[in-house]
Coordinates of C-alpha atoms in Angstrom, one line a residue:
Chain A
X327 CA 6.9 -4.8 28.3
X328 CA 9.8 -2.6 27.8
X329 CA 9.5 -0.4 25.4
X330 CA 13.2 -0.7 24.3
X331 CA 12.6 -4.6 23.9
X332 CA 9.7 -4.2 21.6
X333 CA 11.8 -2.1 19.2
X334 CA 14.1 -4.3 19.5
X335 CA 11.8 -7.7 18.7
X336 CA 10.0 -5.7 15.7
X337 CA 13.2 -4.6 14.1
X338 CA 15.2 -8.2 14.7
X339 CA 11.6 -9.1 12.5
X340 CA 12.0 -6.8 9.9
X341 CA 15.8 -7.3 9.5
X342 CA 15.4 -11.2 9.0
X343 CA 12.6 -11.0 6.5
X344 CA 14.3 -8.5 5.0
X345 CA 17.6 -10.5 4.9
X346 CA 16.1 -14.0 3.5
X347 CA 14.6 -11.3 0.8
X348 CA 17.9 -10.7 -0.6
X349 CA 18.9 -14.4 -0.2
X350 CA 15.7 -15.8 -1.9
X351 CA 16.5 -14.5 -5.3
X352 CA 19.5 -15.1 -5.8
X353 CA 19.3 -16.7 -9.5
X354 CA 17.8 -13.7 -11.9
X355 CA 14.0 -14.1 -12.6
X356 CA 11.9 -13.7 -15.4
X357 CA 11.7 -9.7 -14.0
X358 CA 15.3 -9.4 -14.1
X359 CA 15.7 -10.8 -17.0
X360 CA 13.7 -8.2 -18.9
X361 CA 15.8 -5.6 -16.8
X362 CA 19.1 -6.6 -17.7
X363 CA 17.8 -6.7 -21.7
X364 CA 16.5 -3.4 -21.5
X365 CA 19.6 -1.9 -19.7
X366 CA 21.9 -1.4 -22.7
X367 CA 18.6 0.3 -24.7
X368 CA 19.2 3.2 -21.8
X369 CA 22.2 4.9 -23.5
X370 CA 20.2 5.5 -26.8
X371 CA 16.9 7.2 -24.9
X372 CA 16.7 10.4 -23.4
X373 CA 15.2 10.3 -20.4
X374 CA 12.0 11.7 -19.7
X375 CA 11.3 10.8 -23.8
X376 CA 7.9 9.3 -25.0
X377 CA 8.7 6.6 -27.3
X378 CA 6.3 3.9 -29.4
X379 CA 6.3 0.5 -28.1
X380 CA 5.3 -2.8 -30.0
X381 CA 5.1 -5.9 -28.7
X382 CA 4.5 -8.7 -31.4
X383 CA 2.2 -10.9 -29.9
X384 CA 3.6 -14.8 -30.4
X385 CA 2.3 -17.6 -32.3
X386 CA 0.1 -20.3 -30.8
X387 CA 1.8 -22.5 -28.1
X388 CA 5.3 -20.8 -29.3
X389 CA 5.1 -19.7 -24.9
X390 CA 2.3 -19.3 -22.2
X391 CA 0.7 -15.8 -22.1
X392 CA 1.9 -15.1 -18.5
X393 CA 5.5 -15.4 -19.6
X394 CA 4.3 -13.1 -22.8
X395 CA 2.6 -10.5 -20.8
X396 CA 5.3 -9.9 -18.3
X397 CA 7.7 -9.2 -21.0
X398 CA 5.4 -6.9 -22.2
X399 CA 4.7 -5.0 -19.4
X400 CA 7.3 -5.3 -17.1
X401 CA 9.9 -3.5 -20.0
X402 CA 7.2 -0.4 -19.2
X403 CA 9.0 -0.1 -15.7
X404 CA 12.0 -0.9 -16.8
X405 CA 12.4 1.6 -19.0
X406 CA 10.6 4.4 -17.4
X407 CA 11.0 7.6 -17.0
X408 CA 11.2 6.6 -20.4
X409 CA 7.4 6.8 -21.5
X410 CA 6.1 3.6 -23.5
X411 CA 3.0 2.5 -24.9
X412 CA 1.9 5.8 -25.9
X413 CA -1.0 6.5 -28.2
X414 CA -0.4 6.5 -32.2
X415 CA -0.8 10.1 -32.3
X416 CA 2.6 11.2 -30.6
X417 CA 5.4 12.6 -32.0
X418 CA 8.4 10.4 -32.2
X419 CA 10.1 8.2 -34.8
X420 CA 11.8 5.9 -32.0
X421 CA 10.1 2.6 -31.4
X422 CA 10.9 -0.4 -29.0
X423 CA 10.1 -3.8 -30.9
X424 CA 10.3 -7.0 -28.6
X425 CA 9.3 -10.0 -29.8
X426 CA 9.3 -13.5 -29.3
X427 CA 13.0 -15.5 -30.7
X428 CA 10.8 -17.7 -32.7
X429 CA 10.4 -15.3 -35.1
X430 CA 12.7 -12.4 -34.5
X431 CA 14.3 -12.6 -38.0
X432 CA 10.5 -12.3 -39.6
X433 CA 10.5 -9.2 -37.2
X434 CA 14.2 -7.6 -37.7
X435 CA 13.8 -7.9 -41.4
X436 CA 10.5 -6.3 -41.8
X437 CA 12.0 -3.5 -39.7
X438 CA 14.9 -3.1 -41.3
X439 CA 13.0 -2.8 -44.5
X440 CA 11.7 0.6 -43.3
X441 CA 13.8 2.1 -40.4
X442 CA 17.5 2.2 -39.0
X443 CA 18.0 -0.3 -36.3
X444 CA 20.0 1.5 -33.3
X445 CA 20.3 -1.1 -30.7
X446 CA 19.0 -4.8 -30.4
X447 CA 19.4 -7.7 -28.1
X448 CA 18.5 -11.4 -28.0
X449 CA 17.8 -12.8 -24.8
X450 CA 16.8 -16.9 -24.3
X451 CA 12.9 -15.6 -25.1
X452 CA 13.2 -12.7 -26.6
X453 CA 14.4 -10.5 -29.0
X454 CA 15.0 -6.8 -28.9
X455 CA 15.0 -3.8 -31.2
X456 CA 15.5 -0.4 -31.1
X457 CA 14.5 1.6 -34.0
X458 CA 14.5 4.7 -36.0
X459 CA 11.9 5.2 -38.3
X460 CA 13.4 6.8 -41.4
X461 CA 11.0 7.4 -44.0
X462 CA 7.3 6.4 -43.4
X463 CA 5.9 2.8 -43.1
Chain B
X793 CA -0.8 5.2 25.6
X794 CA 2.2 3.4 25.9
X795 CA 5.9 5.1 24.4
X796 CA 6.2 1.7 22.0
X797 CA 3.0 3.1 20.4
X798 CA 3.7 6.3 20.0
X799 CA 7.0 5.9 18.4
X800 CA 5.5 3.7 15.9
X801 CA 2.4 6.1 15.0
X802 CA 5.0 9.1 15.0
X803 CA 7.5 7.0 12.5
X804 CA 4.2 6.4 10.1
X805 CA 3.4 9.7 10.0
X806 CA 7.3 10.4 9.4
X807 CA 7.1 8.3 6.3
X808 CA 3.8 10.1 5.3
X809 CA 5.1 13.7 5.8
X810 CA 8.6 12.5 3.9
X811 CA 6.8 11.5 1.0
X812 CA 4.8 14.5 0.9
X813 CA 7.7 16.9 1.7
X814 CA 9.6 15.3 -1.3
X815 CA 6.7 15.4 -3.4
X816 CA 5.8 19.0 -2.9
X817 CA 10.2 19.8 -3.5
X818 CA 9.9 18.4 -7.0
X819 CA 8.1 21.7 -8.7
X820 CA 10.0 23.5 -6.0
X821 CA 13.5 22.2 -7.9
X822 CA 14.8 21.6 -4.0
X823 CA 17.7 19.4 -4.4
X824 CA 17.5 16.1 -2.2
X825 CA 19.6 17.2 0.9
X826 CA 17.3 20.0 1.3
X827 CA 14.9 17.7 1.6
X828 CA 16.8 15.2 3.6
X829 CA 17.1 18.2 6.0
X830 CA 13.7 19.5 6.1
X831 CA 12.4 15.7 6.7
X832 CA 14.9 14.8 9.4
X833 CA 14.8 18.6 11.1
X834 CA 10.5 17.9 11.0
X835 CA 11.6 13.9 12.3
X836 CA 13.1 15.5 15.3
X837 CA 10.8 18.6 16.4
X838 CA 7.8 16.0 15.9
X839 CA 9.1 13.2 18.0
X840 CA 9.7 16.2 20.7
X841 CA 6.1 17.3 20.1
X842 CA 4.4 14.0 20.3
X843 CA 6.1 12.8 23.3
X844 CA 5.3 16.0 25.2
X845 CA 1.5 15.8 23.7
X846 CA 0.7 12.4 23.9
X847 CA -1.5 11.3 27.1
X848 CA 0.7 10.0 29.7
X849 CA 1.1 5.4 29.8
X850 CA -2.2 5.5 32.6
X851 CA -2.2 1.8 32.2
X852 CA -0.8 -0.3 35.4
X853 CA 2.4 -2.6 34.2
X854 CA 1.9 -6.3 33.4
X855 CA 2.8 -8.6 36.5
X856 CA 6.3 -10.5 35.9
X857 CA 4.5 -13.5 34.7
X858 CA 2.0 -12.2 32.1
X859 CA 5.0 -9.7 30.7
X860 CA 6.6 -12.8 29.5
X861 CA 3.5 -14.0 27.9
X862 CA 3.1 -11.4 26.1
X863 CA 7.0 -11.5 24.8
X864 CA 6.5 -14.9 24.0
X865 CA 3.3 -14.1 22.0
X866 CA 5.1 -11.1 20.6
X867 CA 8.2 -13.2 19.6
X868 CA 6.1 -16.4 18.4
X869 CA 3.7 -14.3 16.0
X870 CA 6.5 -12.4 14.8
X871 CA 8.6 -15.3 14.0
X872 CA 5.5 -16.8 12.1
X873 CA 4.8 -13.7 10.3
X874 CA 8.7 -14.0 9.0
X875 CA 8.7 -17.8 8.4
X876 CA 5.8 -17.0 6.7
X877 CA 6.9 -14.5 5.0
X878 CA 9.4 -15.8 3.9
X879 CA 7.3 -18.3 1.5
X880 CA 4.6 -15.6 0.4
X881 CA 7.4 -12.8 -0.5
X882 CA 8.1 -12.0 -4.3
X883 CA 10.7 -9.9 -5.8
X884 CA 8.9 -7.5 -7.4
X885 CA 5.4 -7.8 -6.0
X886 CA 2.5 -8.6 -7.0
X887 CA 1.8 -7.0 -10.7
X888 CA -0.1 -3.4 -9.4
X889 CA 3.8 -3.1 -7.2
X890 CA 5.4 -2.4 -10.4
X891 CA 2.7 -1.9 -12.6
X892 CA 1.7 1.4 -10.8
X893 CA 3.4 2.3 -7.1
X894 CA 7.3 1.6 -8.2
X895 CA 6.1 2.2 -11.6
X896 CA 5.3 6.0 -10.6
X897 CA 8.0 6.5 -8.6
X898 CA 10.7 5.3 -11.0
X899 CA 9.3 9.2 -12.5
X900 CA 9.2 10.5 -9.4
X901 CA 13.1 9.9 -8.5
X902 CA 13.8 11.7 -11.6
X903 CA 14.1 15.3 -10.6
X904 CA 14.1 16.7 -14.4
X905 CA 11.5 14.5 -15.9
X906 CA 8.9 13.7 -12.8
X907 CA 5.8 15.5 -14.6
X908 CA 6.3 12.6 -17.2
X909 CA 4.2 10.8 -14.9
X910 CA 0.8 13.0 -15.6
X911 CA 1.0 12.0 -19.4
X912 CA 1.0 8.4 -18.9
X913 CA -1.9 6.8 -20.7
X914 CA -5.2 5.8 -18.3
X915 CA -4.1 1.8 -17.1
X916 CA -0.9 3.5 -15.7
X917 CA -3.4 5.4 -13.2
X918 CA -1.5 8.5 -13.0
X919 CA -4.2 10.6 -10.9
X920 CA -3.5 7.7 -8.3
X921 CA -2.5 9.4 -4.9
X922 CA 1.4 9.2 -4.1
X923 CA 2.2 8.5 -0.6
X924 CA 3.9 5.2 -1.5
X925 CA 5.2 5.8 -5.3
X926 CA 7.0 9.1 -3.1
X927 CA 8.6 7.6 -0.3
X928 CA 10.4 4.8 -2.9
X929 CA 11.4 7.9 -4.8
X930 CA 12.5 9.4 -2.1
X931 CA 14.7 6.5 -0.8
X932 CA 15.7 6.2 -4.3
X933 CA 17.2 9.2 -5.5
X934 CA 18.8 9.5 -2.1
X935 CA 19.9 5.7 -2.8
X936 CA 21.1 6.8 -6.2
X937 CA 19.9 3.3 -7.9
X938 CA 16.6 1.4 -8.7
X939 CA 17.1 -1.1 -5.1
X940 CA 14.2 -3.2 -5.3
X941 CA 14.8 -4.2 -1.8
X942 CA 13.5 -0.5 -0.6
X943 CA 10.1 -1.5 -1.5
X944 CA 10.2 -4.5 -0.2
X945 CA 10.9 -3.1 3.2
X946 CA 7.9 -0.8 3.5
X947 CA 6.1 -3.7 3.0
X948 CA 7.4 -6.0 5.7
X949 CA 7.5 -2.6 7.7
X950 CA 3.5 -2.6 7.8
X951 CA 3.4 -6.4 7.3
X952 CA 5.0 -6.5 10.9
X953 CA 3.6 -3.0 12.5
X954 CA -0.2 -3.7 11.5
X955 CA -0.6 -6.8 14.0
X956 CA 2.0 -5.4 16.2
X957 CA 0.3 -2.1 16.8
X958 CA -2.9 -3.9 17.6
X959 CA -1.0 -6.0 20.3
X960 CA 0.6 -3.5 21.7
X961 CA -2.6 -1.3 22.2
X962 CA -4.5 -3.9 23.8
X963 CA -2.0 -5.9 26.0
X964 CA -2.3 -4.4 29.1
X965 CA -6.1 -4.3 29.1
X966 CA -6.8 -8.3 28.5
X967 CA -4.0 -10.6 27.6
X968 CA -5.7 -12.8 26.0
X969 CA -8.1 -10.7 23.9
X970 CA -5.1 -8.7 22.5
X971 CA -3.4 -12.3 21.7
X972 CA -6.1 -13.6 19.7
X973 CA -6.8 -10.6 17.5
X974 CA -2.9 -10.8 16.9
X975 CA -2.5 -13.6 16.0
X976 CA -6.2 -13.6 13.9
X977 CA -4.6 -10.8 11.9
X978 CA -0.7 -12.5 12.2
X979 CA -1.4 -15.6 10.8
X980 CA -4.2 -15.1 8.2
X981 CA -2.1 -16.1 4.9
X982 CA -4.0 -13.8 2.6
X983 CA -3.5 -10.9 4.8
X984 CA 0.1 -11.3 4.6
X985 CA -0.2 -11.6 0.9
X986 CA -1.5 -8.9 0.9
X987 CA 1.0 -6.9 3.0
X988 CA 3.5 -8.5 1.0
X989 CA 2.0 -7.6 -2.5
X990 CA 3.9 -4.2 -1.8
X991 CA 0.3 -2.6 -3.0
X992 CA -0.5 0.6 -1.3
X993 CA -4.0 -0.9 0.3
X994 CA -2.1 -2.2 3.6
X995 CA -0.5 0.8 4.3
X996 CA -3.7 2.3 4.1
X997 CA -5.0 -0.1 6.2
X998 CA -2.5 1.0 8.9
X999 CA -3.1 4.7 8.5
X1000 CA -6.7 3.7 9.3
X1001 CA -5.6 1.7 12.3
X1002 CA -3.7 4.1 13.5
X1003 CA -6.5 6.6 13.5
X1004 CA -8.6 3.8 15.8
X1005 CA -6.1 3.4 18.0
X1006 CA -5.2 7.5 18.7
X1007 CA -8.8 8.7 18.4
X1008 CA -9.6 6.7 21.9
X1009 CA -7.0 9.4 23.3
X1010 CA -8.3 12.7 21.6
X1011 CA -11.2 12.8 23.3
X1012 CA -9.6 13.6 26.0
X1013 CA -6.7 15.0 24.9
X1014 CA -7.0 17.8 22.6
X1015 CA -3.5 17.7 20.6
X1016 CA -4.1 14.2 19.5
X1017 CA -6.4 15.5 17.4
X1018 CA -3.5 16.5 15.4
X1019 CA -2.1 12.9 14.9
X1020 CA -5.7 11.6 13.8
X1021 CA -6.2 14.0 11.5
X1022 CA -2.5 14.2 10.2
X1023 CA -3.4 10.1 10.0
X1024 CA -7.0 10.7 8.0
X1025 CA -4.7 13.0 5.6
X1026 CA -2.3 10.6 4.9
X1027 CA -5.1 8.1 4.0
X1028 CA -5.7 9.8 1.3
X1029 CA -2.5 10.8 0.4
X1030 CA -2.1 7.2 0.2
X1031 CA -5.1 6.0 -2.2
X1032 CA -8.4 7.1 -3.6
X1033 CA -10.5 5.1 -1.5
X1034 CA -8.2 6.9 1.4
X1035 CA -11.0 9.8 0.8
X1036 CA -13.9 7.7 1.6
X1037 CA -12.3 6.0 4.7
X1038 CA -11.5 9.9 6.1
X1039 CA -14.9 11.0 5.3
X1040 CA -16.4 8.7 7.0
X1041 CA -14.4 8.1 10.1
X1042 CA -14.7 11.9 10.0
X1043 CA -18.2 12.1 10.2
X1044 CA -18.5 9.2 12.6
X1045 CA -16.0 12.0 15.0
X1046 CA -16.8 15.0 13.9
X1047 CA -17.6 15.8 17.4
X1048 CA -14.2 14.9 18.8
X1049 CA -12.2 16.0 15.5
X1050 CA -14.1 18.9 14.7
X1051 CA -16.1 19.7 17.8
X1052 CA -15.7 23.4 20.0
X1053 CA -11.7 24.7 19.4
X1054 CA -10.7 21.2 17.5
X1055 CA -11.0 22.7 14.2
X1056 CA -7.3 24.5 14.3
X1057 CA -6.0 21.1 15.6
X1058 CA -7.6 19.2 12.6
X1059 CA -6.4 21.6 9.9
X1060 CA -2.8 21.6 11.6
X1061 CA -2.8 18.1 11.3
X1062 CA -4.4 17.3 7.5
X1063 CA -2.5 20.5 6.2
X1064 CA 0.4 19.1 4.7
X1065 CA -1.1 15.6 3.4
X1066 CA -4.0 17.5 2.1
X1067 CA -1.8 20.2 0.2
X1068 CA 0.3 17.2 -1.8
X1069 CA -3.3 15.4 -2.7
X1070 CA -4.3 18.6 -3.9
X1071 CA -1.3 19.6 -6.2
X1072 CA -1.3 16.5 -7.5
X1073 CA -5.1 16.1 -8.5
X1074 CA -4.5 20.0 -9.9
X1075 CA -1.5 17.6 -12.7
X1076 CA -3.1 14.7 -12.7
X1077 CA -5.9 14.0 -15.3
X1078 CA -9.0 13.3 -14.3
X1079 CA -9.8 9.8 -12.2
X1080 CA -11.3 7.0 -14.7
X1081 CA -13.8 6.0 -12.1
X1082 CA -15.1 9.8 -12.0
X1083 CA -14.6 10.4 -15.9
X1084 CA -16.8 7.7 -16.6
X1085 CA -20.2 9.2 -14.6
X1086 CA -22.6 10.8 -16.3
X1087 CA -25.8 9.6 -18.0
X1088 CA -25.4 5.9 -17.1
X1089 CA -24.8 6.6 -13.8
X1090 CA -28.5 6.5 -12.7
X1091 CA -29.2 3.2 -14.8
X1092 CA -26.2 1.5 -13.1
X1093 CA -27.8 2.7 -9.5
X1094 CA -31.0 0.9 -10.7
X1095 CA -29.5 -2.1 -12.2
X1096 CA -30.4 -4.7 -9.2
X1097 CA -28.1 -7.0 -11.0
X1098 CA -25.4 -5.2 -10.3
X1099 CA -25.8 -5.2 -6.2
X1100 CA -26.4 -9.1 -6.8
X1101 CA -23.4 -9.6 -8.3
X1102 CA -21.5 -7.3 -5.6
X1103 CA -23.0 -9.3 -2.9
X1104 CA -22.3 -12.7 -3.9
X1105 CA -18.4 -11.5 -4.6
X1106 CA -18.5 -9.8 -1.0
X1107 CA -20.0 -13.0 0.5
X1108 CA -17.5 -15.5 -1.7
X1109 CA -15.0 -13.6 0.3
X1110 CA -16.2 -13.6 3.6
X1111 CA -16.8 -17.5 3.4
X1112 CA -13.3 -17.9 2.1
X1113 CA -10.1 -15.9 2.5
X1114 CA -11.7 -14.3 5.4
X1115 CA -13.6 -16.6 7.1
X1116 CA -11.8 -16.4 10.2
X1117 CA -12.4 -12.9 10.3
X1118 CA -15.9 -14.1 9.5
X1119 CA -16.3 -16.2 11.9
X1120 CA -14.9 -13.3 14.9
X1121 CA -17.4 -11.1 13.2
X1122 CA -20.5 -13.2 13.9
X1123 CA -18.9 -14.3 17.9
X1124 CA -18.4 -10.6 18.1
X1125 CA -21.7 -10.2 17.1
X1126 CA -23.3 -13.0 19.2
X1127 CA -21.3 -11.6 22.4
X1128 CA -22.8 -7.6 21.6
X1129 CA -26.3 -9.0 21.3
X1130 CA -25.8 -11.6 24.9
X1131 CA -24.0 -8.2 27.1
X1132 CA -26.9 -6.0 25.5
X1133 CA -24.0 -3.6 24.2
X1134 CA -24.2 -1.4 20.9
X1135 CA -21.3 -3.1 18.4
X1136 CA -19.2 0.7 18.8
X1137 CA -18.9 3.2 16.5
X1138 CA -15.2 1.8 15.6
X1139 CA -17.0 -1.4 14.5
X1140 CA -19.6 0.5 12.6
X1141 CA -17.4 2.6 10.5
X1142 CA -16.0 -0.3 9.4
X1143 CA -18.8 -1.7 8.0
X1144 CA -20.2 1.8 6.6
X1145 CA -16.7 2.0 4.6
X1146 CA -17.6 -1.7 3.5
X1147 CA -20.8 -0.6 2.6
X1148 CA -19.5 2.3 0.9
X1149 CA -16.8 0.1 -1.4
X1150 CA -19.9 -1.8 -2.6
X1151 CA -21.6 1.2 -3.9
X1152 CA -18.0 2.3 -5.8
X1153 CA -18.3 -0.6 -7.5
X1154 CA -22.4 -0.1 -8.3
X1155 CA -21.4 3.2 -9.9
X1156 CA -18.1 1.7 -11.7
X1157 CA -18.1 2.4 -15.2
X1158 CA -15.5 -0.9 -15.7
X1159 CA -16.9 -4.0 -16.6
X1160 CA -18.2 -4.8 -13.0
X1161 CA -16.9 -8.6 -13.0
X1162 CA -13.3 -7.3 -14.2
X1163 CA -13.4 -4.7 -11.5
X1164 CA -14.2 -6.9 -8.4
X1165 CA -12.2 -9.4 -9.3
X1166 CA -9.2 -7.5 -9.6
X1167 CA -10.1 -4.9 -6.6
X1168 CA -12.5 -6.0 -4.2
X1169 CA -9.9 -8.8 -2.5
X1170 CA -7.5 -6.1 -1.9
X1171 CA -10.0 -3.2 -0.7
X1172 CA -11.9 -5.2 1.8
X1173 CA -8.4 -5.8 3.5
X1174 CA -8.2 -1.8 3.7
X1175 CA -10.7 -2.1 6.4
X1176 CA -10.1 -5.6 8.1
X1177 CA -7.4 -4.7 10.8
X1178 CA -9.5 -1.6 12.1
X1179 CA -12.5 -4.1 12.2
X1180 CA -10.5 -6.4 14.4
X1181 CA -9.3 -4.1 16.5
X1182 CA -12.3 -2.4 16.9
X1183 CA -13.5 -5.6 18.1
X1184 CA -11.0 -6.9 20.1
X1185 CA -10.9 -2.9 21.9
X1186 CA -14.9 -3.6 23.0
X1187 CA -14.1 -7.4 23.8
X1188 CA -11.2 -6.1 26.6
X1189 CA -13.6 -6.0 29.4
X1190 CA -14.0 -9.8 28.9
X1191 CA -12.8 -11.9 31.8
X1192 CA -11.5 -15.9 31.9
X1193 CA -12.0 -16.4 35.5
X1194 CA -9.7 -19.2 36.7
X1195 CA -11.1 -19.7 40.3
X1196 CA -14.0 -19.4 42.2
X1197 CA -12.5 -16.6 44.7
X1198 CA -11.8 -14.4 41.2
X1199 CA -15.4 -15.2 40.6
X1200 CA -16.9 -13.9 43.3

């Protein structure tokens, strides 16, 4: 076999697969979805910053856990370098709240109550919140 | 060996001496067109090297007839492995792809904030070796955006180039040998899942390949013992259990790799690989597997349950995502004991490095059933392409006779 015609076959495979890639997705997943919330929380966090992350876990049959843990988990890559889900004892006063829409205004209110909310965002599952602690809990 | 070949094993080690060149430019402060330079300068005098090194194509040409068969194989698997594919692909990967390889690199594209990565709590596995997270991060910051289509492209890269390379080493010596070990490895659904999961294990399972294929040549050929070891180094600059494939395929050659003048050849070759694994363990804390030894270690080596349980999920596997590997296993076994033949030493490092995953997971300080059932699918792949090949390689004197007159 030539060797210039198996270059050719493995890279006409490559090129395809990687072509009906890009056209499989073409309506934003679940994984995008937590991307595209996250994006506008960028401006307000330095890179390279360690901040807290909670995740308040849903109520009972409010949505399935995979759909749960993915939101929770996937906003660690997309907000990284940005470090989440770091241990109690570091030092910052910033903290990323997500939780489920069902009860977001439980949420927002009780962190309103003791912080200064800096940037939130409601998606169709969840909600959002970035905030500044400003005297403690 | 012929030129297809080594342009492939020459563009893996590219991406393996990329990643580590951009790793090792991050504490450096290089900016990325230095890099870029370096990488493409190294691309080019390598190339020169290996074609002027490698052994000369000995082999004699296909006859017309048989070349298009082995197209038409070529083409057909191919195509399948797309169409397939094309069904088992997922935009992110599976959850390890973002969880930890494009997870670390979306730290390692950031030139000002990369040692980030070392303070990431233990689940985030931030001693984990950085072949893969690299390159991304590489492609990325030359990119200047988060593409999630670059990782998807090393992973049809290898998805395509494992069975391919395997095909194209074995071709010319039987036909029909080399189709079936294609298409054993081309058509096995979990194996593509696998490739597809844009984890780091089938890379590694290439690098390991690779090293089966090119250490046939270096004992002969002195200067490949620079591509094999150069491939052993970017094992395990690729993953953990990278180490324990080297060491072993090492000491299963360590007359060839090591043996009288080799030595300089082997060092050239694991140098740079080597000197990236090192500067990151010398960041990195300490590997959660390894923290974890220490006064339960002996009562986990004499807990029988434990090899129980590792057998049964070892032989759950065999009978079913890889029971067509299996089921070559035992022919191939069947056929070595008939022609009074010793399996080969390619054979048998496979099955030490199986061997050697099982007792990783005796001395695992994880819950055991968490840890196989979240590992042991994707390790056992690591080694699965090398086995095959290694079989098919010792199968190639294996004739079909189609008359009497080729008979006699």
């Amino acid at each position: 076999m030539k060797t210039w015609a198996v270059h050719a076959s493995l890279l006409l495979a490559i090129c395809v697969a990687t072509y009906l890639y890009n056209r499989k997705f073409p309506l934003p997943s679940r994984h995008d979805m937590v991307l595209n919330s996250l994006e506008g929380a960028k401006k307000y966090l330095r890179k390279g910053a360690a901040i807290r992350f909670v995740c308040h876990v849903p109520e009972r049959g409010m949505m399935d856990n995979e759909e749960f843990n993915l939101a929770n988990s996937f906003s660690q890559y997309a907000l990284a370098p940005v470090s989440l889900n770091q241990p109690p004892s570091i030092n910052s006063d910033t903290t990323l709240l997500i939780s489920p829409v069902a009860i977001a205004e439980r949420v927002g209110d009780s962190a309103r109550a003791t912080a200064t909310v800096i940037w939130e965002h409601r998606d169709t599952l969840f909600h959002y919140l970035l905030i500044h602690r400003t005297h403690a809990p | 060996m012929p030129r297809s070949l080594v342009h492939i094993i020459w563009f893996l080690l590219l991406l393996g001496f990329a990643s580590a060149i951009y790793f090792l430019s991050l504490p450096a402060h290089l900016p990325v067109w230095i890099t870029l330079l370096l990488v493409g300068v190294g691309a080019y005098f390598s190339l020169r090297w290996l074609l002027k090194h490698a052994p000369q194509d000995e082999e004699a040409p296909l006859d017309k007839k048989d070349a298009w068969r082995a197209y038409a194989i070529l083409l057909i698997g191919l195509g399948l492995i797309v169409e397939k594919g094309y069904r088992l692909q997922t935009q992110f990967g599976y959850w390890d792809a973002w969880w930890l390889w494009s997870h670390h690199a979306k730290y390692l594209q950031d030139a000002a904030y990369w040692r980030e990565l070392f303070t990431l709590n233990d689940p985030y596995h931030p001693d984990y070796p950085l072949f893969l997270s690299s390159l991304i991060a590489f492609v990325w910051r030359l990119l200047g955006n988060f593409n999630h289509t670059v990782p998807f492209v090393f992973s049809i890269l290898i998805a395509v180039l494992v069975p391919g390379v395997i095909f194209l080493a074995l071709y010319r010596k039987n036909l029909l040998v080399a189709s079936f070990a294609f298409l054993l490895v081309a058509l096995n659904t979990e194996y593509l899942t696998m490739a597809l999961s844009m984890y780091a294990d089938q890379p590694l399972a290439f690098l390991f390949l690779g090293a089966f294929v090119c250490v046939e040549y270096a004992t002969t050929n002195k200067q490949m013992v620079v591509v094999v070891a150069a491939l052993l180094g970017c094992c395990i600059w690729m993953k953990n259990e990278g180490m324990l494939l080297a060491l072993v395929f090492t000491a299963f050659y360590a007359k060839t790799l090591l043996g009288s003048g080799r030595v300089k050849q082997f060092a050239a070759g694991i140098a740079l690989p080597l000197v990236a694994y090192a500067f990151l363990k010398l960041n990195a804390p300490a590997n959660d597997l390894v923290k974890g030894q220490g006064g339960n270690t002996v009562d986990r080596l004499m807990d029988v349950a434990r090899y129980e349980a590792i057998c049964k999920y070892f032989y759950a596997l065999l009978v079913g995502p890889l029971m067509y590997v299996s089921i070559a296993v035992m022919l191939y076994v069947v056929y070595c004991f008939l022609a009074r033949q010793w399996p080969g030493r390619n054979f048998l490092i496979g099955m030490v490095c199986l061997i050697g995953f099982g007792f990783v997971y005796v001395l695992t300080p994880q819950d055991l059933g968490w840890h196989l059932s979240t590992s042991a699918g994707r390790v056992i792949y690591q080694v699965v392409p090398a086995v095959v090949y290694a079989m098919a390689r010792n199968c190639c004197s294996l004739r079909v006779f189609t008359n009497a007159e080729q008979f006699q």
